Amino acid sequence: MKNTRKNAGGTSFHNDTFRATVSELRQILGEPYAESNDGRDKVNFDWVMETEDGEVFTVYDWKEYRPLSEDEIIVWHIGGHSSLVTMKASREINAALDKV
């Protein structure tokens, strides 16, 4: 998986989540596409990524409505164009987290 500049428009949540810290995600995903960690919006951190075979997906916190600590375990949502994409992204993310 890698960061991408591909358009993530039309991606949506398909019930795939995982648990990790912001610090862990910075290690495996790089810097977020968007970051506004003030708790005012539905999302504080948002990554736009590609699976190993080029499918676009997003990773984001959802409705925490508070600033997040870098080392706090959060439930993260995965958005994609289909459930197949989000399941594939979930496998890739969890494999990367296992190495952290």
mmCIF file of N, CA, C and O in Angstrom:
data_model
loop_
_atom_site.group_PDB
_atom_site.id
_atom_site.type_symbol
_atom_site.label_atom_id
_atom_site.label_comp_id
_atom_site.label_asym_id
_atom_site.label_seq_id
_atom_site.Cartn_x
_atom_site.Cartn_y
_atom_site.Cartn_z
ATOM 1 N N MET A 1 0.839 -1.171 0.000
ATOM 2 C CA MET A 1 0.000 0.000 0.000
ATOM 3 C C MET A 1 0.885 1.235 0.000
ATOM 4 O O MET A 1 2.019 1.169 0.474
ATOM 5 N N LYS A 2 0.342 2.318 -0.536
ATOM 6 C CA LYS A 2 1.112 3.561 -0.606
ATOM 7 C C LYS A 2 0.181 4.758 -0.645
ATOM 8 O O LYS A 2 -0.992 4.639 -1.007
ATOM 9 N N ASN A 3 0.722 5.925 -0.278
ATOM 10 C CA ASN A 3 -0.007 7.182 -0.430
ATOM 11 C C ASN A 3 -0.277 7.402 -1.913
ATOM 12 O O ASN A 3 0.493 6.959 -2.765
ATOM 13 N N THR A 4 -1.357 8.117 -2.209
ATOM 14 C CA THR A 4 -1.676 8.375 -3.608
ATOM 15 C C THR A 4 -2.252 9.770 -3.772
ATOM 16 O O THR A 4 -2.766 10.353 -2.821
ATOM 17 N N ARG A 5 -2.176 10.259 -4.980
ATOM 18 C CA ARG A 5 -2.830 11.513 -5.337
ATOM 19 C C ARG A 5 -4.085 11.236 -6.169
ATOM 20 O O ARG A 5 -4.707 12.153 -6.678
ATOM 21 N N LYS A 6 -4.428 9.968 -6.315
ATOM 22 C CA LYS A 6 -5.649 9.612 -7.037
ATOM 23 C C LYS A 6 -6.856 10.172 -6.294
ATOM 24 O O LYS A 6 -6.840 10.330 -5.079
ATOM 25 N N ASN A 7 -7.914 10.445 -7.022
ATOM 26 C CA ASN A 7 -9.139 10.993 -6.463
ATOM 27 C C ASN A 7 -9.861 9.940 -5.628
ATOM 28 O O ASN A 7 -10.125 8.841 -6.110
ATOM 29 N N ALA A 8 -10.185 10.276 -4.394
ATOM 30 C CA ALA A 8 -10.907 9.362 -3.506
ATOM 31 C C ALA A 8 -12.414 9.615 -3.528
ATOM 32 O O ALA A 8 -13.148 9.028 -2.735
ATOM 33 N N GLY A 9 -12.865 10.463 -4.430
ATOM 34 C CA GLY A 9 -14.295 10.743 -4.529
ATOM 35 C C GLY A 9 -15.093 9.480 -4.778
ATOM 36 O O GLY A 9 -14.686 8.614 -5.537
ATOM 37 N N GLY A 10 -16.227 9.377 -4.101
ATOM 38 C CA GLY A 10 -17.092 8.218 -4.280
ATOM 39 C C GLY A 10 -16.762 7.050 -3.373
ATOM 40 O O GLY A 10 -17.439 6.032 -3.408
ATOM 41 N N THR A 11 -15.711 7.184 -2.550
ATOM 42 C CA THR A 11 -15.426 6.115 -1.599
ATOM 43 C C THR A 11 -16.412 6.226 -0.437
ATOM 44 O O THR A 11 -16.919 7.296 -0.138
ATOM 45 N N SER A 12 -16.680 5.099 0.192
ATOM 46 C CA SER A 12 -17.594 5.093 1.329
ATOM 47 C C SER A 12 -17.231 3.954 2.274
ATOM 48 O O SER A 12 -16.428 3.076 1.943
ATOM 49 N N PHE A 13 -17.833 3.987 3.435
ATOM 50 C CA PHE A 13 -17.579 3.013 4.486
ATOM 51 C C PHE A 13 -18.344 1.722 4.197
ATOM 52 O O PHE A 13 -19.533 1.750 3.885
ATOM 53 N N HIS A 14 -17.646 0.581 4.292
ATOM 54 C CA HIS A 14 -18.245 -0.740 4.045
ATOM 55 C C HIS A 14 -18.056 -1.661 5.252
ATOM 56 O O HIS A 14 -17.849 -2.863 5.096
ATOM 57 N N ASN A 15 -18.092 -1.071 6.449
ATOM 58 C CA ASN A 15 -18.021 -1.816 7.716
ATOM 59 C C ASN A 15 -16.663 -2.432 8.039
ATOM 60 O O ASN A 15 -16.582 -3.357 8.840
ATOM 61 N N ASP A 16 -15.583 -1.925 7.442
ATOM 62 C CA ASP A 16 -14.238 -2.391 7.795
ATOM 63 C C ASP A 16 -13.571 -1.350 8.690
ATOM 64 O O ASP A 16 -13.464 -0.182 8.317
ATOM 65 N N THR A 17 -13.155 -1.789 9.867
ATOM 66 C CA THR A 17 -12.460 -0.931 10.826
ATOM 67 C C THR A 17 -11.256 -1.678 11.370
ATOM 68 O O THR A 17 -11.130 -2.908 11.203
ATOM 69 N N PHE A 18 -10.380 -0.947 12.033
ATOM 70 C CA PHE A 18 -9.239 -1.547 12.735
ATOM 71 C C PHE A 18 -8.837 -0.598 13.844
ATOM 72 O O PHE A 18 -9.261 0.556 13.877
ATOM 73 N N ARG A 19 -8.027 -1.081 14.765
ATOM 74 C CA ARG A 19 -7.587 -0.285 15.906
ATOM 75 C C ARG A 19 -6.090 -0.012 15.782
ATOM 76 O O ARG A 19 -5.310 -0.923 15.504
ATOM 77 N N ALA A 20 -5.721 1.252 16.001
ATOM 78 C CA ALA A 20 -4.314 1.651 15.952
ATOM 79 C C ALA A 20 -4.186 3.055 16.533
ATOM 80 O O ALA A 20 -5.185 3.739 16.749
ATOM 81 N N THR A 21 -2.954 3.481 16.756
ATOM 82 C CA THR A 21 -2.690 4.844 17.191
ATOM 83 C C THR A 21 -2.353 5.713 15.977
ATOM 84 O O THR A 21 -1.997 5.195 14.910
ATOM 85 N N VAL A 22 -2.435 7.010 16.155
ATOM 86 C CA VAL A 22 -2.019 7.936 15.101
ATOM 87 C C VAL A 22 -0.536 7.708 14.787
ATOM 88 O O VAL A 22 -0.140 7.678 13.617
ATOM 89 N N SER A 23 0.269 7.517 15.814
ATOM 90 C CA SER A 23 1.706 7.289 15.614
ATOM 91 C C SER A 23 1.962 6.066 14.748
ATOM 92 O O SER A 23 2.816 6.097 13.845
ATOM 93 N N GLU A 24 1.237 4.973 15.022
ATOM 94 C CA GLU A 24 1.411 3.766 14.210
ATOM 95 C C GLU A 24 1.019 4.018 12.764
ATOM 96 O O GLU A 24 1.705 3.576 11.836
ATOM 97 N N LEU A 25 -0.072 4.762 12.570
ATOM 98 C CA LEU A 25 -0.495 5.037 11.193
ATOM 99 C C LEU A 25 0.488 5.929 10.464
ATOM 100 O O LEU A 25 0.725 5.751 9.266
ATOM 101 N N ARG A 26 1.071 6.879 11.160
ATOM 102 C CA ARG A 26 2.106 7.700 10.519
ATOM 103 C C ARG A 26 3.278 6.824 10.060
ATOM 104 O O ARG A 26 3.855 7.062 9.000
ATOM 105 N N GLN A 27 3.596 5.802 10.858
ATOM 106 C CA GLN A 27 4.697 4.902 10.497
ATOM 107 C C GLN A 27 4.381 4.084 9.249
ATOM 108 O O GLN A 27 5.242 3.912 8.390
ATOM 109 N N ILE A 28 3.160 3.548 9.168
ATOM 110 C CA ILE A 28 2.855 2.642 8.049
ATOM 111 C C ILE A 28 2.219 3.332 6.845
ATOM 112 O O ILE A 28 2.352 2.840 5.728
ATOM 113 N N LEU A 29 1.531 4.470 7.067
ATOM 114 C CA LEU A 29 0.832 5.153 5.974
ATOM 115 C C LEU A 29 1.484 6.467 5.555
ATOM 116 O O LEU A 29 1.126 7.031 4.531
ATOM 117 N N GLY A 30 2.400 6.968 6.367
ATOM 118 C CA GLY A 30 2.997 8.276 6.087
ATOM 119 C C GLY A 30 2.150 9.384 6.691
ATOM 120 O O GLY A 30 1.317 9.152 7.559
ATOM 121 N N GLU A 31 2.361 10.577 6.214
ATOM 122 C CA GLU A 31 1.609 11.725 6.734
ATOM 123 C C GLU A 31 0.199 11.738 6.159
ATOM 124 O O GLU A 31 -0.011 11.374 5.002
ATOM 125 N N PRO A 32 -0.788 12.179 6.940
ATOM 126 C CA PRO A 32 -2.168 12.216 6.452
ATOM 127 C C PRO A 32 -2.348 13.188 5.294
ATOM 128 O O PRO A 32 -1.637 14.184 5.183
ATOM 129 N N TYR A 33 -3.333 12.878 4.472
ATOM 130 C CA TYR A 33 -3.742 13.780 3.394
ATOM 131 C C TYR A 33 -4.311 15.057 4.001
ATOM 132 O O TYR A 33 -4.061 16.150 3.525
ATOM 133 N N ALA A 34 -5.093 14.887 5.049
ATOM 134 C CA ALA A 34 -5.695 16.023 5.753
ATOM 135 C C ALA A 34 -5.614 15.771 7.252
ATOM 136 O O ALA A 34 -5.789 14.647 7.708
ATOM 137 N N GLU A 35 -5.311 16.836 7.981
ATOM 138 C CA GLU A 35 -5.193 16.728 9.432
ATOM 139 C C GLU A 35 -5.701 18.016 10.061
ATOM 140 O O GLU A 35 -5.232 19.093 9.731
ATOM 141 N N SER A 36 -6.673 17.865 10.942
ATOM 142 C CA SER A 36 -7.204 18.990 11.697
ATOM 143 C C SER A 36 -7.605 18.446 13.062
ATOM 144 O O SER A 36 -8.780 18.221 13.331
ATOM 145 N N ASN A 37 -6.630 18.188 13.891
ATOM 146 C CA ASN A 37 -6.837 17.479 15.149
ATOM 147 C C ASN A 37 -7.331 18.408 16.252
ATOM 148 O O ASN A 37 -6.740 18.520 17.309
ATOM 149 N N ASP A 38 -8.466 19.082 15.977
ATOM 150 C CA ASP A 38 -9.032 19.978 16.983
ATOM 151 C C ASP A 38 -10.380 19.481 17.505
ATOM 152 O O ASP A 38 -10.965 20.085 18.399
ATOM 153 N N GLY A 39 -10.897 18.389 16.938
ATOM 154 C CA GLY A 39 -12.147 17.810 17.404
ATOM 155 C C GLY A 39 -13.403 18.522 16.935
ATOM 156 O O GLY A 39 -14.500 18.171 17.351
ATOM 157 N N ARG A 40 -13.271 19.495 16.060
ATOM 158 C CA ARG A 40 -14.432 20.277 15.618
ATOM 159 C C ARG A 40 -15.216 19.608 14.486
ATOM 160 O O ARG A 40 -16.385 19.908 14.294
ATOM 161 N N ASP A 41 -14.553 18.757 13.720
ATOM 162 C CA ASP A 41 -15.197 18.116 12.575
ATOM 163 C C ASP A 41 -15.413 16.632 12.834
ATOM 164 O O ASP A 41 -14.940 16.077 13.821
ATOM 165 N N LYS A 42 -16.092 15.969 11.918
ATOM 166 C CA LYS A 42 -16.339 14.533 12.042
ATOM 167 C C LYS A 42 -15.054 13.720 11.921
ATOM 168 O O LYS A 42 -14.979 12.598 12.400
ATOM 169 N N VAL A 43 -14.047 14.299 11.248
ATOM 170 C CA VAL A 43 -12.778 13.597 11.006
ATOM 171 C C VAL A 43 -11.621 14.499 11.417
ATOM 172 O O VAL A 43 -11.589 15.672 11.050
ATOM 173 N N ASN A 44 -10.667 13.944 12.172
ATOM 174 C CA ASN A 44 -9.444 14.665 12.535
ATOM 175 C C ASN A 44 -8.288 14.331 11.595
ATOM 176 O O ASN A 44 -7.478 15.193 11.287
ATOM 177 N N PHE A 45 -8.205 13.056 11.197
ATOM 178 C CA PHE A 45 -7.114 12.574 10.342
ATOM 179 C C PHE A 45 -7.705 11.806 9.172
ATOM 180 O O PHE A 45 -8.635 11.018 9.344
ATOM 181 N N ASP A 46 -7.132 12.011 7.982
ATOM 182 C CA ASP A 46 -7.631 11.351 6.774
ATOM 183 C C ASP A 46 -6.453 11.031 5.864
ATOM 184 O O ASP A 46 -5.690 11.924 5.495
ATOM 185 N N TRP A 47 -6.294 9.764 5.544
ATOM 186 C CA TRP A 47 -5.266 9.318 4.604
ATOM 187 C C TRP A 47 -5.945 8.857 3.325
ATOM 188 O O TRP A 47 -6.990 8.209 3.372
ATOM 189 N N VAL A 48 -5.356 9.160 2.169
ATOM 190 C CA VAL A 48 -5.801 8.638 0.879
ATOM 191 C C VAL A 48 -4.677 7.731 0.385
ATOM 192 O O VAL A 48 -3.542 8.170 0.206
ATOM 193 N N MET A 49 -5.036 6.463 0.172
ATOM 194 C CA MET A 49 -4.044 5.435 -0.101
ATOM 195 C C MET A 49 -4.446 4.597 -1.313
ATOM 196 O O MET A 49 -5.572 4.713 -1.805
ATOM 197 N N GLU A 50 -3.514 3.743 -1.747
ATOM 198 C CA GLU A 50 -3.785 2.741 -2.774
ATOM 199 C C GLU A 50 -3.388 1.380 -2.224
ATOM 200 O O GLU A 50 -2.376 1.263 -1.533
ATOM 201 N N THR A 51 -4.172 0.360 -2.559
ATOM 202 C CA THR A 51 -3.766 -1.002 -2.244
ATOM 203 C C THR A 51 -2.586 -1.371 -3.136
ATOM 204 O O THR A 51 -2.234 -0.619 -4.057
ATOM 205 N N GLU A 52 -2.019 -2.543 -2.896
ATOM 206 C CA GLU A 52 -0.878 -2.988 -3.700
ATOM 207 C C GLU A 52 -1.221 -3.086 -5.184
ATOM 208 O O GLU A 52 -0.348 -2.944 -6.034
ATOM 209 N N ASP A 53 -2.504 -3.312 -5.508
ATOM 210 C CA ASP A 53 -2.890 -3.400 -6.921
ATOM 211 C C ASP A 53 -3.563 -2.131 -7.453
ATOM 212 O O ASP A 53 -4.195 -2.140 -8.502
ATOM 213 N N GLY A 54 -3.414 -1.000 -6.716
ATOM 214 C CA GLY A 54 -3.820 0.296 -7.241
ATOM 215 C C GLY A 54 -5.228 0.754 -6.936
ATOM 216 O O GLY A 54 -5.664 1.768 -7.468
ATOM 217 N N GLU A 55 -5.956 0.040 -6.079
ATOM 218 C CA GLU A 55 -7.313 0.463 -5.712
ATOM 219 C C GLU A 55 -7.240 1.556 -4.640
ATOM 220 O O GLU A 55 -6.517 1.429 -3.656
ATOM 221 N N VAL A 56 -8.010 2.631 -4.809
ATOM 222 C CA VAL A 56 -8.000 3.759 -3.871
ATOM 223 C C VAL A 56 -8.836 3.430 -2.639
ATOM 224 O O VAL A 56 -9.917 2.852 -2.748
ATOM 225 N N PHE A 57 -8.304 3.806 -1.470
ATOM 226 C CA PHE A 57 -9.076 3.703 -0.234
ATOM 227 C C PHE A 57 -8.668 4.831 0.698
ATOM 228 O O PHE A 57 -7.647 5.481 0.497
ATOM 229 N N THR A 58 -9.500 5.082 1.704
ATOM 230 C CA THR A 58 -9.213 6.119 2.691
ATOM 231 C C THR A 58 -9.203 5.493 4.082
ATOM 232 O O THR A 58 -9.846 4.470 4.330
ATOM 233 N N VAL A 59 -8.460 6.126 4.981
ATOM 234 C CA VAL A 59 -8.417 5.740 6.392
ATOM 235 C C VAL A 59 -8.706 7.000 7.193
ATOM 236 O O VAL A 59 -8.077 8.038 6.957
ATOM 237 N N TYR A 60 -9.646 6.921 8.133
ATOM 238 C CA TYR A 60 -10.031 8.108 8.881
ATOM 239 C C TYR A 60 -10.668 7.726 10.210
ATOM 240 O O TYR A 60 -11.256 6.658 10.344
ATOM 241 N N ASP A 61 -10.517 8.622 11.190
ATOM 242 C CA ASP A 61 -11.274 8.476 12.429
ATOM 243 C C ASP A 61 -12.668 9.020 12.138
ATOM 244 O O ASP A 61 -12.855 9.804 11.222
ATOM 245 N N TRP A 62 -13.665 8.612 12.918
ATOM 246 C CA TRP A 62 -15.029 9.042 12.625
ATOM 247 C C TRP A 62 -15.750 9.466 13.897
ATOM 248 O O TRP A 62 -15.921 8.672 14.816
ATOM 249 N N LYS A 63 -16.137 10.725 13.920
ATOM 250 C CA LYS A 63 -16.956 11.305 14.975
ATOM 251 C C LYS A 63 -16.373 11.137 16.381
ATOM 252 O O LYS A 63 -17.092 10.827 17.322
ATOM 253 N N GLU A 64 -15.088 11.374 16.509
ATOM 254 C CA GLU A 64 -14.492 11.402 17.849
ATOM 255 C C GLU A 64 -14.820 12.724 18.542
ATOM 256 O O GLU A 64 -14.941 12.774 19.747
ATOM 257 N N TYR A 65 -14.933 13.798 17.772
ATOM 258 C CA TYR A 65 -15.288 15.140 18.259
ATOM 259 C C TYR A 65 -14.429 15.603 19.425
ATOM 260 O O TYR A 65 -14.923 16.205 20.376
ATOM 261 N N ARG A 66 -13.143 15.314 19.351
ATOM 262 C CA ARG A 66 -12.176 15.749 20.365
ATOM 263 C C ARG A 66 -10.791 15.601 19.766
ATOM 264 O O ARG A 66 -10.585 14.801 18.857
ATOM 265 N N PRO A 67 -9.830 16.367 20.250
ATOM 266 C CA PRO A 67 -8.451 16.162 19.796
ATOM 267 C C PRO A 67 -7.977 14.763 20.220
ATOM 268 O O PRO A 67 -8.315 14.288 21.298
ATOM 269 N N LEU A 68 -7.215 14.112 19.343
ATOM 270 C CA LEU A 68 -6.723 12.766 19.608
ATOM 271 C C LEU A 68 -5.252 12.790 19.976
ATOM 272 O O LEU A 68 -4.471 13.515 19.358
ATOM 273 N N SER A 69 -4.873 11.993 20.949
ATOM 274 C CA SER A 69 -3.471 11.824 21.313
ATOM 275 C C SER A 69 -2.791 10.947 20.268
ATOM 276 O O SER A 69 -3.393 10.015 19.733
ATOM 277 N N GLU A 70 -1.533 11.219 19.993
ATOM 278 C CA GLU A 70 -0.770 10.429 19.018
ATOM 279 C C GLU A 70 -0.644 8.961 19.434
ATOM 280 O O GLU A 70 -0.461 8.098 18.594
ATOM 281 N N ASP A 71 -0.722 8.677 20.743
ATOM 282 C CA ASP A 71 -0.496 7.319 21.230
ATOM 283 C C ASP A 71 -1.750 6.643 21.778
ATOM 284 O O ASP A 71 -1.677 5.594 22.414
ATOM 285 N N GLU A 72 -2.903 7.219 21.504
ATOM 286 C CA GLU A 72 -4.183 6.661 21.939
ATOM 287 C C GLU A 72 -4.702 5.695 20.873
ATOM 288 O O GLU A 72 -4.691 5.993 19.681
ATOM 289 N N ILE A 73 -5.156 4.528 21.302
ATOM 290 C CA ILE A 73 -5.720 3.571 20.352
ATOM 291 C C ILE A 73 -7.116 4.037 19.950
ATOM 292 O O ILE A 73 -7.966 4.293 20.796
ATOM 293 N N ILE A 74 -7.322 4.148 18.655
ATOM 294 C CA ILE A 74 -8.569 4.648 18.063
ATOM 295 C C ILE A 74 -9.114 3.580 17.111
ATOM 296 O O ILE A 74 -8.350 2.840 16.499
ATOM 297 N N VAL A 75 -10.422 3.544 16.957
ATOM 298 C CA VAL A 75 -11.031 2.724 15.905
ATOM 299 C C VAL A 75 -11.035 3.560 14.630
ATOM 300 O O VAL A 75 -11.594 4.661 14.600
ATOM 301 N N TRP A 76 -10.387 3.051 13.589
ATOM 302 C CA TRP A 76 -10.275 3.743 12.302
ATOM 303 C C TRP A 76 -11.204 3.105 11.286
ATOM 304 O O TRP A 76 -11.381 1.885 11.270
ATOM 305 N N HIS A 77 -11.777 3.918 10.431
ATOM 306 C CA HIS A 77 -12.656 3.467 9.358
ATOM 307 C C HIS A 77 -11.877 3.398 8.054
ATOM 308 O O HIS A 77 -10.971 4.214 7.821
ATOM 309 N N ILE A 78 -12.265 2.461 7.199
ATOM 310 C CA ILE A 78 -11.686 2.346 5.866
ATOM 311 C C ILE A 78 -12.799 2.618 4.865
ATOM 312 O O ILE A 78 -13.867 2.007 4.930
ATOM 313 N N GLY A 79 -12.546 3.545 3.952
ATOM 314 C CA GLY A 79 -13.495 3.839 2.888
ATOM 315 C C GLY A 79 -12.955 3.341 1.559
ATOM 316 O O GLY A 79 -11.749 3.339 1.329
ATOM 317 N N GLY A 80 -13.840 2.899 0.697
ATOM 318 C CA GLY A 80 -13.424 2.421 -0.625
ATOM 319 C C GLY A 80 -14.597 2.424 -1.577
ATOM 320 O O GLY A 80 -15.729 2.716 -1.185
ATOM 321 N N HIS A 81 -14.326 2.067 -2.834
ATOM 322 C CA HIS A 81 -15.393 2.018 -3.830
ATOM 323 C C HIS A 81 -16.225 0.748 -3.732
ATOM 324 O O HIS A 81 -17.274 0.654 -4.365
ATOM 325 N N SER A 82 -15.752 -0.239 -2.960
ATOM 326 C CA SER A 82 -16.517 -1.472 -2.757
ATOM 327 C C SER A 82 -16.021 -2.158 -1.493
ATOM 328 O O SER A 82 -14.944 -1.845 -0.980
ATOM 329 N N SER A 83 -16.794 -3.117 -1.018
ATOM 330 C CA SER A 83 -16.378 -3.877 0.160
ATOM 331 C C SER A 83 -15.152 -4.730 -0.146
ATOM 332 O O SER A 83 -14.336 -4.989 0.748
ATOM 333 N N LEU A 84 -14.987 -5.151 -1.386
ATOM 334 C CA LEU A 84 -13.789 -5.920 -1.751
ATOM 335 C C LEU A 84 -12.529 -5.084 -1.564
ATOM 336 O O LEU A 84 -11.512 -5.574 -1.081
ATOM 337 N N VAL A 85 -12.610 -3.814 -1.946
ATOM 338 C CA VAL A 85 -11.461 -2.915 -1.792
ATOM 339 C C VAL A 85 -11.159 -2.683 -0.315
ATOM 340 O O VAL A 85 -10.003 -2.759 0.112
ATOM 341 N N THR A 86 -12.183 -2.430 0.497
ATOM 342 C CA THR A 86 -11.929 -2.141 1.909
ATOM 343 C C THR A 86 -11.440 -3.377 2.651
ATOM 344 O O THR A 86 -10.618 -3.264 3.548
ATOM 345 N N MET A 87 -11.918 -4.561 2.271
ATOM 346 C CA MET A 87 -11.405 -5.791 2.896
ATOM 347 C C MET A 87 -9.935 -6.001 2.536
ATOM 348 O O MET A 87 -9.127 -6.378 3.384
ATOM 349 N N LYS A 88 -9.591 -5.748 1.275
ATOM 350 C CA LYS A 88 -8.201 -5.874 0.836
ATOM 351 C C LYS A 88 -7.322 -4.862 1.574
ATOM 352 O O LYS A 88 -6.243 -5.199 2.061
ATOM 353 N N ALA A 89 -7.795 -3.633 1.691
ATOM 354 C CA ALA A 89 -7.055 -2.595 2.408
ATOM 355 C C ALA A 89 -6.873 -2.988 3.870
ATOM 356 O O ALA A 89 -5.789 -2.818 4.438
ATOM 357 N N SER A 90 -7.909 -3.526 4.476
ATOM 358 C CA SER A 90 -7.837 -3.962 5.867
ATOM 359 C C SER A 90 -6.747 -5.017 6.059
ATOM 360 O O SER A 90 -5.965 -4.953 7.015
ATOM 361 N N ARG A 91 -6.687 -5.983 5.172
ATOM 362 C CA ARG A 91 -5.637 -7.022 5.251
ATOM 363 C C ARG A 91 -4.245 -6.399 5.145
ATOM 364 O O ARG A 91 -3.343 -6.750 5.903
ATOM 365 N N GLU A 92 -4.068 -5.469 4.193
ATOM 366 C CA GLU A 92 -2.761 -4.834 4.004
ATOM 367 C C GLU A 92 -2.374 -3.992 5.224
ATOM 368 O O GLU A 92 -1.224 -4.019 5.656
ATOM 369 N N ILE A 93 -3.326 -3.254 5.767
ATOM 370 C CA ILE A 93 -3.061 -2.421 6.939
ATOM 371 C C ILE A 93 -2.689 -3.287 8.148
ATOM 372 O O ILE A 93 -1.707 -3.027 8.833
ATOM 373 N N ASN A 94 -3.488 -4.317 8.401
ATOM 374 C CA ASN A 94 -3.209 -5.178 9.552
ATOM 375 C C ASN A 94 -1.882 -5.912 9.418
ATOM 376 O O ASN A 94 -1.172 -6.075 10.411
ATOM 377 N N ALA A 95 -1.517 -6.304 8.217
ATOM 378 C CA ALA A 95 -0.211 -6.933 7.993
ATOM 379 C C ALA A 95 0.909 -5.944 8.314
ATOM 380 O O ALA A 95 1.918 -6.297 8.944
ATOM 381 N N ALA A 96 0.744 -4.689 7.899
ATOM 382 C CA ALA A 96 1.753 -3.665 8.180
ATOM 383 C C ALA A 96 1.819 -3.358 9.685
ATOM 384 O O ALA A 96 2.907 -3.176 10.238
ATOM 385 N N LEU A 97 0.665 -3.302 10.336
ATOM 386 C CA LEU A 97 0.650 -3.036 11.788
ATOM 387 C C LEU A 97 1.307 -4.166 12.567
ATOM 388 O O LEU A 97 1.931 -3.912 13.614
ATOM 389 N N ASP A 98 1.191 -5.395 12.098
ATOM 390 C CA ASP A 98 1.828 -6.534 12.760
ATOM 391 C C ASP A 98 3.352 -6.394 12.792
ATOM 392 O O ASP A 98 4.010 -6.970 13.643
ATOM 393 N N LYS A 99 3.903 -5.606 11.872
ATOM 394 C CA LYS A 99 5.357 -5.427 11.775
ATOM 395 C C LYS A 99 5.852 -4.238 12.597
ATOM 396 O O LYS A 99 7.053 -4.028 12.713
ATOM 397 N N VAL A 100 4.922 -3.422 13.125
ATOM 398 C CA VAL A 100 5.299 -2.223 13.888
ATOM 399 C C VAL A 100 5.635 -2.601 15.329
ATOM 400 O O VAL A 100 5.021 -3.397 15.940
#
